[in-house]
XYZ file of C-alpha atoms in Angstrom:
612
model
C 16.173 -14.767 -5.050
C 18.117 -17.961 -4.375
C 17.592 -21.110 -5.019
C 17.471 -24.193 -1.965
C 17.776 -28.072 -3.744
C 17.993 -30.906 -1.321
C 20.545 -32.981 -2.641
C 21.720 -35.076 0.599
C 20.424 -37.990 -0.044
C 21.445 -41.559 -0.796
C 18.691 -42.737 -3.019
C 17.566 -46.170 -1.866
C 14.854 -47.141 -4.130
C 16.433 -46.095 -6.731
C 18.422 -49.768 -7.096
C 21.279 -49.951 -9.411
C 20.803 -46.256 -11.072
C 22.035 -44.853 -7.722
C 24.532 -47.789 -6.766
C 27.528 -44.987 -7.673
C 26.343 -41.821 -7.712
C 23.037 -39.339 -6.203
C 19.630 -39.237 -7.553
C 20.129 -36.062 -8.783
C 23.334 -37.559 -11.443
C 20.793 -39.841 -12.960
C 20.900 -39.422 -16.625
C 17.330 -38.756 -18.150
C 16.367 -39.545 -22.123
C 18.405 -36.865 -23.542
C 21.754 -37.386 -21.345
C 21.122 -34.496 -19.220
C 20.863 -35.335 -15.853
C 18.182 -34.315 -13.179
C 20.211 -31.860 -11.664
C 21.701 -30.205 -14.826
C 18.067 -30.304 -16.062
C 16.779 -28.345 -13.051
C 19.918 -25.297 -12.651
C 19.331 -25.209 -16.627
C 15.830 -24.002 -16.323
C 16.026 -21.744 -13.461
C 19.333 -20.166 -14.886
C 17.416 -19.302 -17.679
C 14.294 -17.725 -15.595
C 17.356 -15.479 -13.384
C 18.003 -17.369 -10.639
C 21.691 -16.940 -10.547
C 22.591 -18.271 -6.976
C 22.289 -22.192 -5.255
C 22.262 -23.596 -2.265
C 22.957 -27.384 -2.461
C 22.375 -30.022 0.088
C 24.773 -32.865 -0.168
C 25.624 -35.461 1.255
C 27.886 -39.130 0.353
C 28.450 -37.516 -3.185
C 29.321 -33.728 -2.409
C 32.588 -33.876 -5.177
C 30.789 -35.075 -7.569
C 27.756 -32.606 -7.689
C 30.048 -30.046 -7.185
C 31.671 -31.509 -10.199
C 28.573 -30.961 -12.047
C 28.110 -27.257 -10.665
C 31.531 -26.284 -12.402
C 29.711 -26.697 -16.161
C 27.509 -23.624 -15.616
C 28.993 -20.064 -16.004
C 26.952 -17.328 -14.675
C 26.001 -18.915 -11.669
C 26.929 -19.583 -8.096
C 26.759 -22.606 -5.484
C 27.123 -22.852 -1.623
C 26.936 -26.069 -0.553
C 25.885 -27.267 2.660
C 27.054 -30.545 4.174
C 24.674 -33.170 6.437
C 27.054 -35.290 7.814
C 24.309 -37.183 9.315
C 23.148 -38.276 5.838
C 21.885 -41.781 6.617
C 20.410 -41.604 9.749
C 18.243 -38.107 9.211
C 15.429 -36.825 6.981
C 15.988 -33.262 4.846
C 14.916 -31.500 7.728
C 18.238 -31.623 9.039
C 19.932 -30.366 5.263
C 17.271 -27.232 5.299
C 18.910 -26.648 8.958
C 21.901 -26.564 8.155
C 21.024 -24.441 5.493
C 19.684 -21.769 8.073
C 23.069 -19.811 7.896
C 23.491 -19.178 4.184
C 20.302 -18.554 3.448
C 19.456 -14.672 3.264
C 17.226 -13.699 1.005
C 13.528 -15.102 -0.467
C 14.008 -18.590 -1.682
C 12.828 -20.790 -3.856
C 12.807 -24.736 -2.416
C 12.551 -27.453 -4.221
C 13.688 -31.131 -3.875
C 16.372 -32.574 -6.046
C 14.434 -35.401 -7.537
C 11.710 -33.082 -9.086
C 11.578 -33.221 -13.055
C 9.622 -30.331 -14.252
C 8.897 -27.783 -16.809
C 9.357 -24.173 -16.794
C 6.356 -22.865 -17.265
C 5.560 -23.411 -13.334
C 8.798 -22.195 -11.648
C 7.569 -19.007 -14.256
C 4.314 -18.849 -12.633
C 5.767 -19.361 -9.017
C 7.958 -16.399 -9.796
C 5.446 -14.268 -11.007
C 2.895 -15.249 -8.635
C 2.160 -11.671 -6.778
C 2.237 -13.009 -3.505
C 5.675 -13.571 -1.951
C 4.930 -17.263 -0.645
C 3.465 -19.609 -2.877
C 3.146 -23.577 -3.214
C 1.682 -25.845 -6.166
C -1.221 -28.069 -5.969
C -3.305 -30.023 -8.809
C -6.581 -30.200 -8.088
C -7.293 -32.161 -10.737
C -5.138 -35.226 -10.543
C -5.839 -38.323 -8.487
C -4.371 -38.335 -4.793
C -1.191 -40.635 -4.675
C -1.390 -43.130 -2.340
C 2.400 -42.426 -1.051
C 3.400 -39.190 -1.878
C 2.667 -35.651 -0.648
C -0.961 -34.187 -0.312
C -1.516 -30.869 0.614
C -4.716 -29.392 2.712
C -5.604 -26.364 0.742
C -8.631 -24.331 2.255
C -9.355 -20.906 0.746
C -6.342 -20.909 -1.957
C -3.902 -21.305 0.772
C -1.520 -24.343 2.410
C -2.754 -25.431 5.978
C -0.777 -28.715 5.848
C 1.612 -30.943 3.981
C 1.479 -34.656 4.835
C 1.046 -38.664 2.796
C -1.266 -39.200 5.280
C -4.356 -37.022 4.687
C -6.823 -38.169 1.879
C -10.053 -35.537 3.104
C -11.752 -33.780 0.255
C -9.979 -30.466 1.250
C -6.372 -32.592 -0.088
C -4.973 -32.746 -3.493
C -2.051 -33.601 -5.219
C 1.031 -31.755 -3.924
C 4.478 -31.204 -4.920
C 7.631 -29.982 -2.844
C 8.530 -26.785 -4.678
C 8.062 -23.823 -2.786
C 8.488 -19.522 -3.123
C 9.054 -18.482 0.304
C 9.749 -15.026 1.402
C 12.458 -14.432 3.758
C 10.610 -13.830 7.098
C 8.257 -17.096 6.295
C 11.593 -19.295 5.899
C 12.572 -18.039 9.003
C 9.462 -18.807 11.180
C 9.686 -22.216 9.126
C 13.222 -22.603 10.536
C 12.628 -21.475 14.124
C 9.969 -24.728 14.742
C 12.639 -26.686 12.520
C 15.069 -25.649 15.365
C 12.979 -27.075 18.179
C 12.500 -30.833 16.516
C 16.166 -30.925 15.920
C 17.269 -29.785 19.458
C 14.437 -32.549 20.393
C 16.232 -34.741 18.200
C 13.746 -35.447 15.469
C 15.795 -35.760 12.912
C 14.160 -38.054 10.618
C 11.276 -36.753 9.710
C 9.650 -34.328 6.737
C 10.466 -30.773 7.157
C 6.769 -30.346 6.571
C 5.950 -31.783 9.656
C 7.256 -28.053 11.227
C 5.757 -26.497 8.336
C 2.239 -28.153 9.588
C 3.013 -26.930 13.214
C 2.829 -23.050 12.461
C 0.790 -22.912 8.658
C -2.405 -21.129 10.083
C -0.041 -18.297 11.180
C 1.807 -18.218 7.738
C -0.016 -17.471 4.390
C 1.332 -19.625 1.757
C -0.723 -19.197 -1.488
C -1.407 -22.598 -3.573
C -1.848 -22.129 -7.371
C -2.391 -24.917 -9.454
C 0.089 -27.212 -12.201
C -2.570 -28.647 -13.930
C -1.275 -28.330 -17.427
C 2.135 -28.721 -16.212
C 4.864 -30.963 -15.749
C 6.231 -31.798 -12.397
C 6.989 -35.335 -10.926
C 9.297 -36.464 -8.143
C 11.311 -39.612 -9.099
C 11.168 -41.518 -5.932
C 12.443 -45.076 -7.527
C 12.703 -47.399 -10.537
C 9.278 -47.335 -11.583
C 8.998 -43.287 -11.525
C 12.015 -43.235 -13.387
C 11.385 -44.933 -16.351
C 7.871 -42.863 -16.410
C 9.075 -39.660 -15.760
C 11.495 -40.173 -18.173
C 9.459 -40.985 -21.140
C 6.323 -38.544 -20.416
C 9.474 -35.885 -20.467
C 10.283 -36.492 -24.066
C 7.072 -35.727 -25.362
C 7.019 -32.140 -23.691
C 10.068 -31.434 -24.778
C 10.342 -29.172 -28.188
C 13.970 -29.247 -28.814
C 13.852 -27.083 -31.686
C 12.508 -24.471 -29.678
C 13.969 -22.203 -27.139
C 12.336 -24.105 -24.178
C 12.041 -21.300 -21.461
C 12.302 -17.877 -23.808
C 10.270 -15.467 -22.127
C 7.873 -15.571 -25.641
C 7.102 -18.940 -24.930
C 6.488 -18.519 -21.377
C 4.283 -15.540 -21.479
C 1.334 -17.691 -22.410
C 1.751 -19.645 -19.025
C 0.839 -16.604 -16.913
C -2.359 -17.611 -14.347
C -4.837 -15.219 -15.590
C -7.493 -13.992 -13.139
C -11.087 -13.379 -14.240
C -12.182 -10.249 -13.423
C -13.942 -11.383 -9.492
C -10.222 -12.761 -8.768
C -8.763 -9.611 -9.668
C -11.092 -7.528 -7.510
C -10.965 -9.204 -4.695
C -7.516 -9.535 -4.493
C -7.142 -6.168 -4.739
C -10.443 -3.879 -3.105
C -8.408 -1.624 -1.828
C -6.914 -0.329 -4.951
C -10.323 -0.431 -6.537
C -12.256 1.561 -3.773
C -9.385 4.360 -3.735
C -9.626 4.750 -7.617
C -13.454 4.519 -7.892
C -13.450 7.113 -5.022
C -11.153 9.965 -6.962
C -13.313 9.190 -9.881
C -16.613 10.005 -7.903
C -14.916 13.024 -6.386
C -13.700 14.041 -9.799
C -17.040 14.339 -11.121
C -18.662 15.709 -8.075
C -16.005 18.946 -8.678
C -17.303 19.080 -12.563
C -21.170 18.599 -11.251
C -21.614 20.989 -7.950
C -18.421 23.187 -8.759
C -16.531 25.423 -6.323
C -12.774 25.855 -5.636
C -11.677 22.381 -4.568
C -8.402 23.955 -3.539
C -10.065 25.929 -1.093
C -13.101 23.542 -0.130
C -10.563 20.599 0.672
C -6.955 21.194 -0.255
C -4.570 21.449 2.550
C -2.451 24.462 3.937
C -1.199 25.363 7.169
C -3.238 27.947 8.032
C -6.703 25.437 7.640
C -5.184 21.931 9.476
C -2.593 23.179 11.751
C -4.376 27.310 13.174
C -8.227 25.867 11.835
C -7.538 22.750 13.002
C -9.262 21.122 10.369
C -7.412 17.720 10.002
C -9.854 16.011 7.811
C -8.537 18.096 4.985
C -5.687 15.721 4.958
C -8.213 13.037 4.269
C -10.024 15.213 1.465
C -7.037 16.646 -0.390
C -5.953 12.843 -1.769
C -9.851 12.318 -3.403
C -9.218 15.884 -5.442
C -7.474 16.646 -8.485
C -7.042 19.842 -10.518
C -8.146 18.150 -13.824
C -8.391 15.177 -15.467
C -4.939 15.070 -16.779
C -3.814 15.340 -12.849
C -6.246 12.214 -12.410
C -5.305 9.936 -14.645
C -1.803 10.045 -13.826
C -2.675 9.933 -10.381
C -4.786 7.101 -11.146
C -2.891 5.122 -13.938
C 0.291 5.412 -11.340
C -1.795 3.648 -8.177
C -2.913 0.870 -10.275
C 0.332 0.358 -12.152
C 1.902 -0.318 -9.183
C -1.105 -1.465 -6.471
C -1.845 -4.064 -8.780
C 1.428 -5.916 -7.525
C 2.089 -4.408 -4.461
C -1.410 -5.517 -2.514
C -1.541 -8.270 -3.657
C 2.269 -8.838 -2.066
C 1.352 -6.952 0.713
C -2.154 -7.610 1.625
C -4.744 -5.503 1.474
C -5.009 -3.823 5.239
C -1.087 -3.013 4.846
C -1.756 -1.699 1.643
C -4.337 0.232 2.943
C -1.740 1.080 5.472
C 1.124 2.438 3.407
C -1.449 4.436 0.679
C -3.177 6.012 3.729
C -0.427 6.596 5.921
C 1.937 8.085 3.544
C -0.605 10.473 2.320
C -1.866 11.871 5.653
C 1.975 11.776 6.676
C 3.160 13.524 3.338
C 0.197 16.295 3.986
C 1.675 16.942 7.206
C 5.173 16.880 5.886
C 3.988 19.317 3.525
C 2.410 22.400 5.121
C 4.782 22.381 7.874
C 7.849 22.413 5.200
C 5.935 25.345 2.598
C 5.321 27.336 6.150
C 8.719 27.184 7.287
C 10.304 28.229 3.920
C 7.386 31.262 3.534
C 4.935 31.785 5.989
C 3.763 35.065 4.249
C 2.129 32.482 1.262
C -1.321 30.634 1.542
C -0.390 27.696 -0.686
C -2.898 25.360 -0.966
C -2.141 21.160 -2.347
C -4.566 18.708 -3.477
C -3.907 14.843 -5.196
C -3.089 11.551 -4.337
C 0.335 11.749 -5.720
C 2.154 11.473 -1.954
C 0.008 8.210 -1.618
C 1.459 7.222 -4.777
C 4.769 8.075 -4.091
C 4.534 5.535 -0.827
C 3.218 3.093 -3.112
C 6.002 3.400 -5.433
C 8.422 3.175 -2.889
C 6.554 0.050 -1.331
C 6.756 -1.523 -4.142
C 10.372 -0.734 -5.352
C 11.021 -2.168 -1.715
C 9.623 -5.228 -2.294
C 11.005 -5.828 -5.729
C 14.402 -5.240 -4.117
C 13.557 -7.863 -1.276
C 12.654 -10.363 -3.525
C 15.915 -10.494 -4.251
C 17.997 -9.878 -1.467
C 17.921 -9.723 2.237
C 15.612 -7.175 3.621
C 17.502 -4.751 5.951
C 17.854 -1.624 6.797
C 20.572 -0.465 3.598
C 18.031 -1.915 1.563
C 15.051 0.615 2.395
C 17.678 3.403 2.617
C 18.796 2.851 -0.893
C 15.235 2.132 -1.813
C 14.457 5.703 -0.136
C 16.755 7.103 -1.828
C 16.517 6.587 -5.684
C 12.379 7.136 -5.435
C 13.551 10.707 -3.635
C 15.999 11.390 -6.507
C 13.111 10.465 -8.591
C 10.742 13.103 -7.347
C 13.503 15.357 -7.040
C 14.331 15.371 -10.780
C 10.785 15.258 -11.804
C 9.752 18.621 -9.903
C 8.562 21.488 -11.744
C 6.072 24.471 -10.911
C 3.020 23.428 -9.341
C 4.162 20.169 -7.913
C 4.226 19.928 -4.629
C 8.210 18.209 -4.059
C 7.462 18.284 -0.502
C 4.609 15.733 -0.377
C 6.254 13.898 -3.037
C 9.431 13.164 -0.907
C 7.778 13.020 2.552
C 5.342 10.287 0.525
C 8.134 8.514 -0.685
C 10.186 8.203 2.669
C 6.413 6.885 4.966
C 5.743 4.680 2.430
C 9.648 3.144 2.738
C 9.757 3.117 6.770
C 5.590 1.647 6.258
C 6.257 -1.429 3.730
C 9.652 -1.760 6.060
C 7.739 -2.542 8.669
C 4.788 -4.143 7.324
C 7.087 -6.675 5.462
C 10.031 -7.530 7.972
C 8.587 -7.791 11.293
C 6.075 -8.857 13.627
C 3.644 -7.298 11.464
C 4.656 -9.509 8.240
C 2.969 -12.052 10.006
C -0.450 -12.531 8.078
C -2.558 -13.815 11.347
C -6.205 -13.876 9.750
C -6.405 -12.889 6.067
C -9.911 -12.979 5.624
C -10.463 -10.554 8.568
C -8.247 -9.048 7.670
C -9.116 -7.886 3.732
C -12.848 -7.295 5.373
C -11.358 -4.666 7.819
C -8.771 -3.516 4.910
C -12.207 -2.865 2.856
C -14.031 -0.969 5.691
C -11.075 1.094 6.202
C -10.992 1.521 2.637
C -14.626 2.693 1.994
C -14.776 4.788 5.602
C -11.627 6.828 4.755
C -13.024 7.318 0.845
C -16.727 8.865 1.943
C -14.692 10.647 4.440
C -12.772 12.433 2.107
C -15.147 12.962 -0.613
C -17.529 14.499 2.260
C -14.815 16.502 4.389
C -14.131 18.676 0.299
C -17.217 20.173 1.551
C -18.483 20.065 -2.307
C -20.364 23.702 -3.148
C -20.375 24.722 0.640
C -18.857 27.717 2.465
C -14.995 27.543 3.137
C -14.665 27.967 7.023
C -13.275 31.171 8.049
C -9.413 30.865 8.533
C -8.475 31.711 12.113
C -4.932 34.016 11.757
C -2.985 36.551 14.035
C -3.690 39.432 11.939
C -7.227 39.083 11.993
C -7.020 38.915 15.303
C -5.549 41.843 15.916
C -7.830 43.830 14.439
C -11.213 42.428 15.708
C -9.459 43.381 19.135
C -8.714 47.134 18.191
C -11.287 49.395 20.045
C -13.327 51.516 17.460
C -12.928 54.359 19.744
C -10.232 54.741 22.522
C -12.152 55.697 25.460
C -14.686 52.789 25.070
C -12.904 49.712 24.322
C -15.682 48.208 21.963
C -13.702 46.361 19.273
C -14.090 45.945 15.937
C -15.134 42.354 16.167
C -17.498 42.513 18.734
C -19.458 45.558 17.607
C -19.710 44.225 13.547
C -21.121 41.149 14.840
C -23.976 42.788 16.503
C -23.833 45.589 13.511
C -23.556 43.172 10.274
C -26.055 40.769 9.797
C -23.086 38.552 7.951
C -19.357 38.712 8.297
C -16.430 37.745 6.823
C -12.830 38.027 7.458
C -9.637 37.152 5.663
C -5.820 38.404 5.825
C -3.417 38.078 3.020
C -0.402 39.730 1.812
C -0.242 42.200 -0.966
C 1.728 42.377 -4.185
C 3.559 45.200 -2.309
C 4.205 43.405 0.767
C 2.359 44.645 2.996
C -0.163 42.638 4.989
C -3.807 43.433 4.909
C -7.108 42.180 6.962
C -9.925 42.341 4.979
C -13.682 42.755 6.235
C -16.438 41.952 4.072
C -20.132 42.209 5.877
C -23.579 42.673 4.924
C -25.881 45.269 7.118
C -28.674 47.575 6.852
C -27.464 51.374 6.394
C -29.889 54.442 6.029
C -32.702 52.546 5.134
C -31.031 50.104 2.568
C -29.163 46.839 2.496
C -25.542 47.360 2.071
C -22.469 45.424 1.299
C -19.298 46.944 3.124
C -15.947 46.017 3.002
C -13.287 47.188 4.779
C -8.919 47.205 4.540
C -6.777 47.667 7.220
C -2.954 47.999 7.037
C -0.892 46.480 9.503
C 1.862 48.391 10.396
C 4.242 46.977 12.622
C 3.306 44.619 15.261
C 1.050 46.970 17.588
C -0.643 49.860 14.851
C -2.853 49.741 11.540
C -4.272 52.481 9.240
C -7.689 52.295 7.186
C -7.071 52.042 3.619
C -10.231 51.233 1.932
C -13.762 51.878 2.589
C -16.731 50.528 0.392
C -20.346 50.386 0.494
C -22.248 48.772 -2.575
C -18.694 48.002 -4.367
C -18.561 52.347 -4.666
C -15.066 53.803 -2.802
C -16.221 56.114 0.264
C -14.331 59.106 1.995
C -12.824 59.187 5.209
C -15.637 61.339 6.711
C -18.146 58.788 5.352
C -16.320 56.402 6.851
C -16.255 58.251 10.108
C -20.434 58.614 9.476
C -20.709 54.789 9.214
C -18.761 53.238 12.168
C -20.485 56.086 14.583
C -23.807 54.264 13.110
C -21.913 51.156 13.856
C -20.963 51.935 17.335
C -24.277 53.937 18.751
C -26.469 50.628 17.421
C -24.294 48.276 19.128
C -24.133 51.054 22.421
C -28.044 50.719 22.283
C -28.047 47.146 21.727
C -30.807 47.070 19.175
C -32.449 43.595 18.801
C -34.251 44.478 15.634
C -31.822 42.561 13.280
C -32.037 38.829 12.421
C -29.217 37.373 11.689
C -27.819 35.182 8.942
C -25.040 32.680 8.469
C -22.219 33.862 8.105
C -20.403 34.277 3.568
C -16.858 33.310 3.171
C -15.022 35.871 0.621
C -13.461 34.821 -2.364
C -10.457 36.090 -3.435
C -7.665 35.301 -1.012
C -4.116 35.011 -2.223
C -2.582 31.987 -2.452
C -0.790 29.235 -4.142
C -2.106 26.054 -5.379
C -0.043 22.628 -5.896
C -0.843 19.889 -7.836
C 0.452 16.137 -6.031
């Protein structure tokens, strides 16, 4: 992050303290002057690079720059320094200035306890108000409604105004719509007028946050009269045997949220954890594999077609250690990042990279081994994109967003998951989260879509989303019910084999008229060889029996019977031959005497599960 000071101009009122020099030269109480003061405070909170406004007295600020090591100025030249307002200095700024910023005017005296606060503020755009001082009668007043800056002017005195001070943290993309309607008053000529009058023009589409200073120091020194105030109040705040703006002293200064603020700036967050709690104790409560109930493979979204497994699989953990990582990771970093991002796009990014990471994921595990059910469950590929997201952001803070930035980004948080993997994590959905939620916050954060157009609708539809998508999960795990049958090309095969060659009647047409419950599965044995499976339930020789059935495929068009049971007891071929000519006659006669039942998913199928 840069700093912008506006240091162009001549200082009227100021009389005889600005007869041979700026505003910004004058000397305060302790011989430091007020533009020393200011580079000396934000140097020591990391701000590292300037850009100065000048204008009659450009060799003697940059006189001033040369004391400080460390740091670096660009200075920009107005020209037009007595006949125009700053709105001409911020644009000629426009060119150097590439990265968030923070603005400030360079006749503000202030502590650094709220240039702190402004920096640590979670949103990316953020303005000070007091709401508890007195509105001047000449300076600034800003129209705050709902926390955030709908107009800067020394004209409005409503009860929706308060006392407002020019020092700004702007992200990149909302100094650049600032600067596009500055562009159109200076090709109109308007030149001498507040910047803030194109600020006013296009605030409703921008989302500036306003915290307050109350508590804090910050004045502007406009002439005599401010000066000699300013200056006195300021030696009273000052503890000079103290290190003024140590991070020890400053840590006390943070805006702490009660506990309403904090969840509704973040809901999101909130609902997503509080939802893979609830699911979390549903699997201890009702039971059942949740690997197979709502995990994802390829076989059950991509041949079963049942996408809402890529819903499910984020709300389900293998145990509570695999939660609370989970868990501790999303609010670790959602804290910040949705509170950067907004809520819907934070919705956006957890969501999207975690159905996108799913898919990512089954199609990669198929392609290396298609012989292997491997199943994945967590919301580790939704953290991942948060992680990413908010590694982006960090970045952007401080430097211009572009497309090296996201890349690099990318990159280290793929590294990451790369070094981290170990059996039983699924490095697929960790990388395929990481990469969505890069390209997601890229585009939530530098484009059209950056543009916050109604925030309140917007956190309401962020919270439906939120709360829709949750129940949806939790209810597509399918908690304690049947697994749906898995539709594959080996089971296929068989049900299509006639029983007998001269009649045609498959297998799967006559055991659904013969069984009064079916199941089938396919899998492939520790020998390699791939089996279909037939479990059923019928009525044979006057009792109930349980059958179950093995074929072995061998080759692409023949199969053998391997395994024959009734009542979990191994049969012989010839009883086997007894039972399917019982089979066959009943379903020849087409006996109506059975009532059916639903059909009972077999346990017992081989496969692999993942932990994200």
């Amino acid at each position: 992050m840069k700093a912008l000071i506006f240091n162009s101009g001549i200082g009227k009122r100021m009389g005889s303290l600005t007869a041979d020099k700026p505003k910004c030269l004058t000397k305060l109480y302790n011989g430091e002057t007020i533009f020393e003061r200011q580079v000396r405070i934000l140097k020591s909170l990391g701000i590292k690079e300037f850009i100065v406004t000048v204008g009659p007295y450009k060799e003697m600020i940059m006189e001033a720059a040369e004391r400080f090591e460390g740091v670096s100025f660009t200075f920009v030249p107005n020209e037009m320094y007595e006949s125009s307002n700053y709105i001409l200095s911020f644009y000629n700024a426009r060119d150097v200035i590439d990265s968030d910023i923070l603005m400030l005017h360079g006749d503000l005296v202030f502590e650094g306890s709220i240039v702190w606060k402004l920096l640590n503020a979670p949103e990316r755009s953020v303005c000070i108000y007091n709401p508890e001082k007195l509105l001047p009668e000449k300076d600034f007043k800003g129209r705050i409604i709902e926390g955030t800056l709908r107009q800067v002017s020394v004209d409005i005195f409503d009860k929706d105004c308060y006392a407002f001070q020019p020092l700004y943290k702007l992200s990149y993309e909302d100094v650049g719509a600032w600067l596009d309607r500055v562009a159109q008053y200076i090709e109109a000529g308007d030149i001498n007028c507040y910047a803030e009058n194109a600020l006013n023009d296009i605030a409703d589409t921008l989302s500036i946050k306003a915290i307050s200073y109350s508590g804090c120091f910050v004045e502007e020194i406009d002439n005599e009269e401010d000066y000699v105030r300013v200056n006195d109040s300021i030696k009273y705040i000052e503890k000079p045997e103290l290190k003024p703006y140590d991070e020890m002293e400053l840590k006390g200064y943070r805006e702490k949220e009660n506990l309403p603020q904090f969840v509704k700036n973040r809901p999101v967050m909130i609902i997503i954890i509080l939802a893979n709690v609830i699911a979390y104790i549903m699997c201890i409560k009702i039971g059942g594999n949740q690997f197979e109930q709502g995990g994802i493979n390829f076989e059950h979204v991509i041949r079963n077609h049942e996408f809402g497994r890529l819903i499910s699989y984020m709300f389900l953990h293998k145990d509570f250690e695999h939660l609370f990582f989970n868990m501790t990771a999303l609010f670790l970093y959602g804290i910040s990042l949705e509170g950067r991002l907004g809520s819907l796009r934070f919705a956006g990014v957890y969501f999207g990279s975690g159905i996108g990471a799913g898919l990512i994921s089954i199609f990669a595990s198929h392609m290396i081994n298609p012989d292997r059910m491997r199943y994945a469950v967590g919301a580790s590929a939704a953290v991942y994109g948060v992680l990413t997201a908010a590694a982006f952001l960090q970045i952007k803070g401080r430097n211009r967003a572009d497309k090296k930035t996201i890349i690099k980004t990318i990159a280290i948080i793929v590294l990451f998951a790369l070094l981290t993997n170990s059996s039983g994590v699924d490095t697929y959905g960790h990388v395929g989260g990481a990469i969505l939620g890069g390209i997601l916050v890229f585009g939530f954060s530098t484009g059209a879509l950056a543009k916050k157009k109604n925030e309140k609708f917007e956190a309401i539809l962020a919270v439906i989303i939120a709360i829709v998508l949750s129940i949806a999960g939790i209810g597509e795990a399918g908690f304690g019910r049947n697994v749906k049958e898995l539709a594959d090309e080996r089971v296929d095969f068989i049900k299509e084999q006639p029983m007998y060659k001269k009649n045609g009647v498959g297998y799967g047409e006559a055991f659904e008229y013969y069984f009064l419950s079916t199941s089938w599965k396919a899998f492939t044995s520790e020998d390699d060889r791939d089996i279909v499976e037939f479990n059923g339930e019928t009525y044979y020789k006057g009792e109930k029996a349980e059958v179950i059935i093995q074929f072995t495929l061998q080759g692409s068009d023949s199969y053998k019977i391997n395994y024959f049971s009734i009542n979990g007891e191994a049969k012989t071929g010839e009883e086997y031959s007894n039972f399917m000519r019982d089979c066959y006659e009943q379903y020849m006669n087409k006996e109506d005497s059975k009532e059916k039942s639903s059909r009972e998913q077999s346990p017992g199928t081989f496969f692999i599960l993942v932990n994200l």
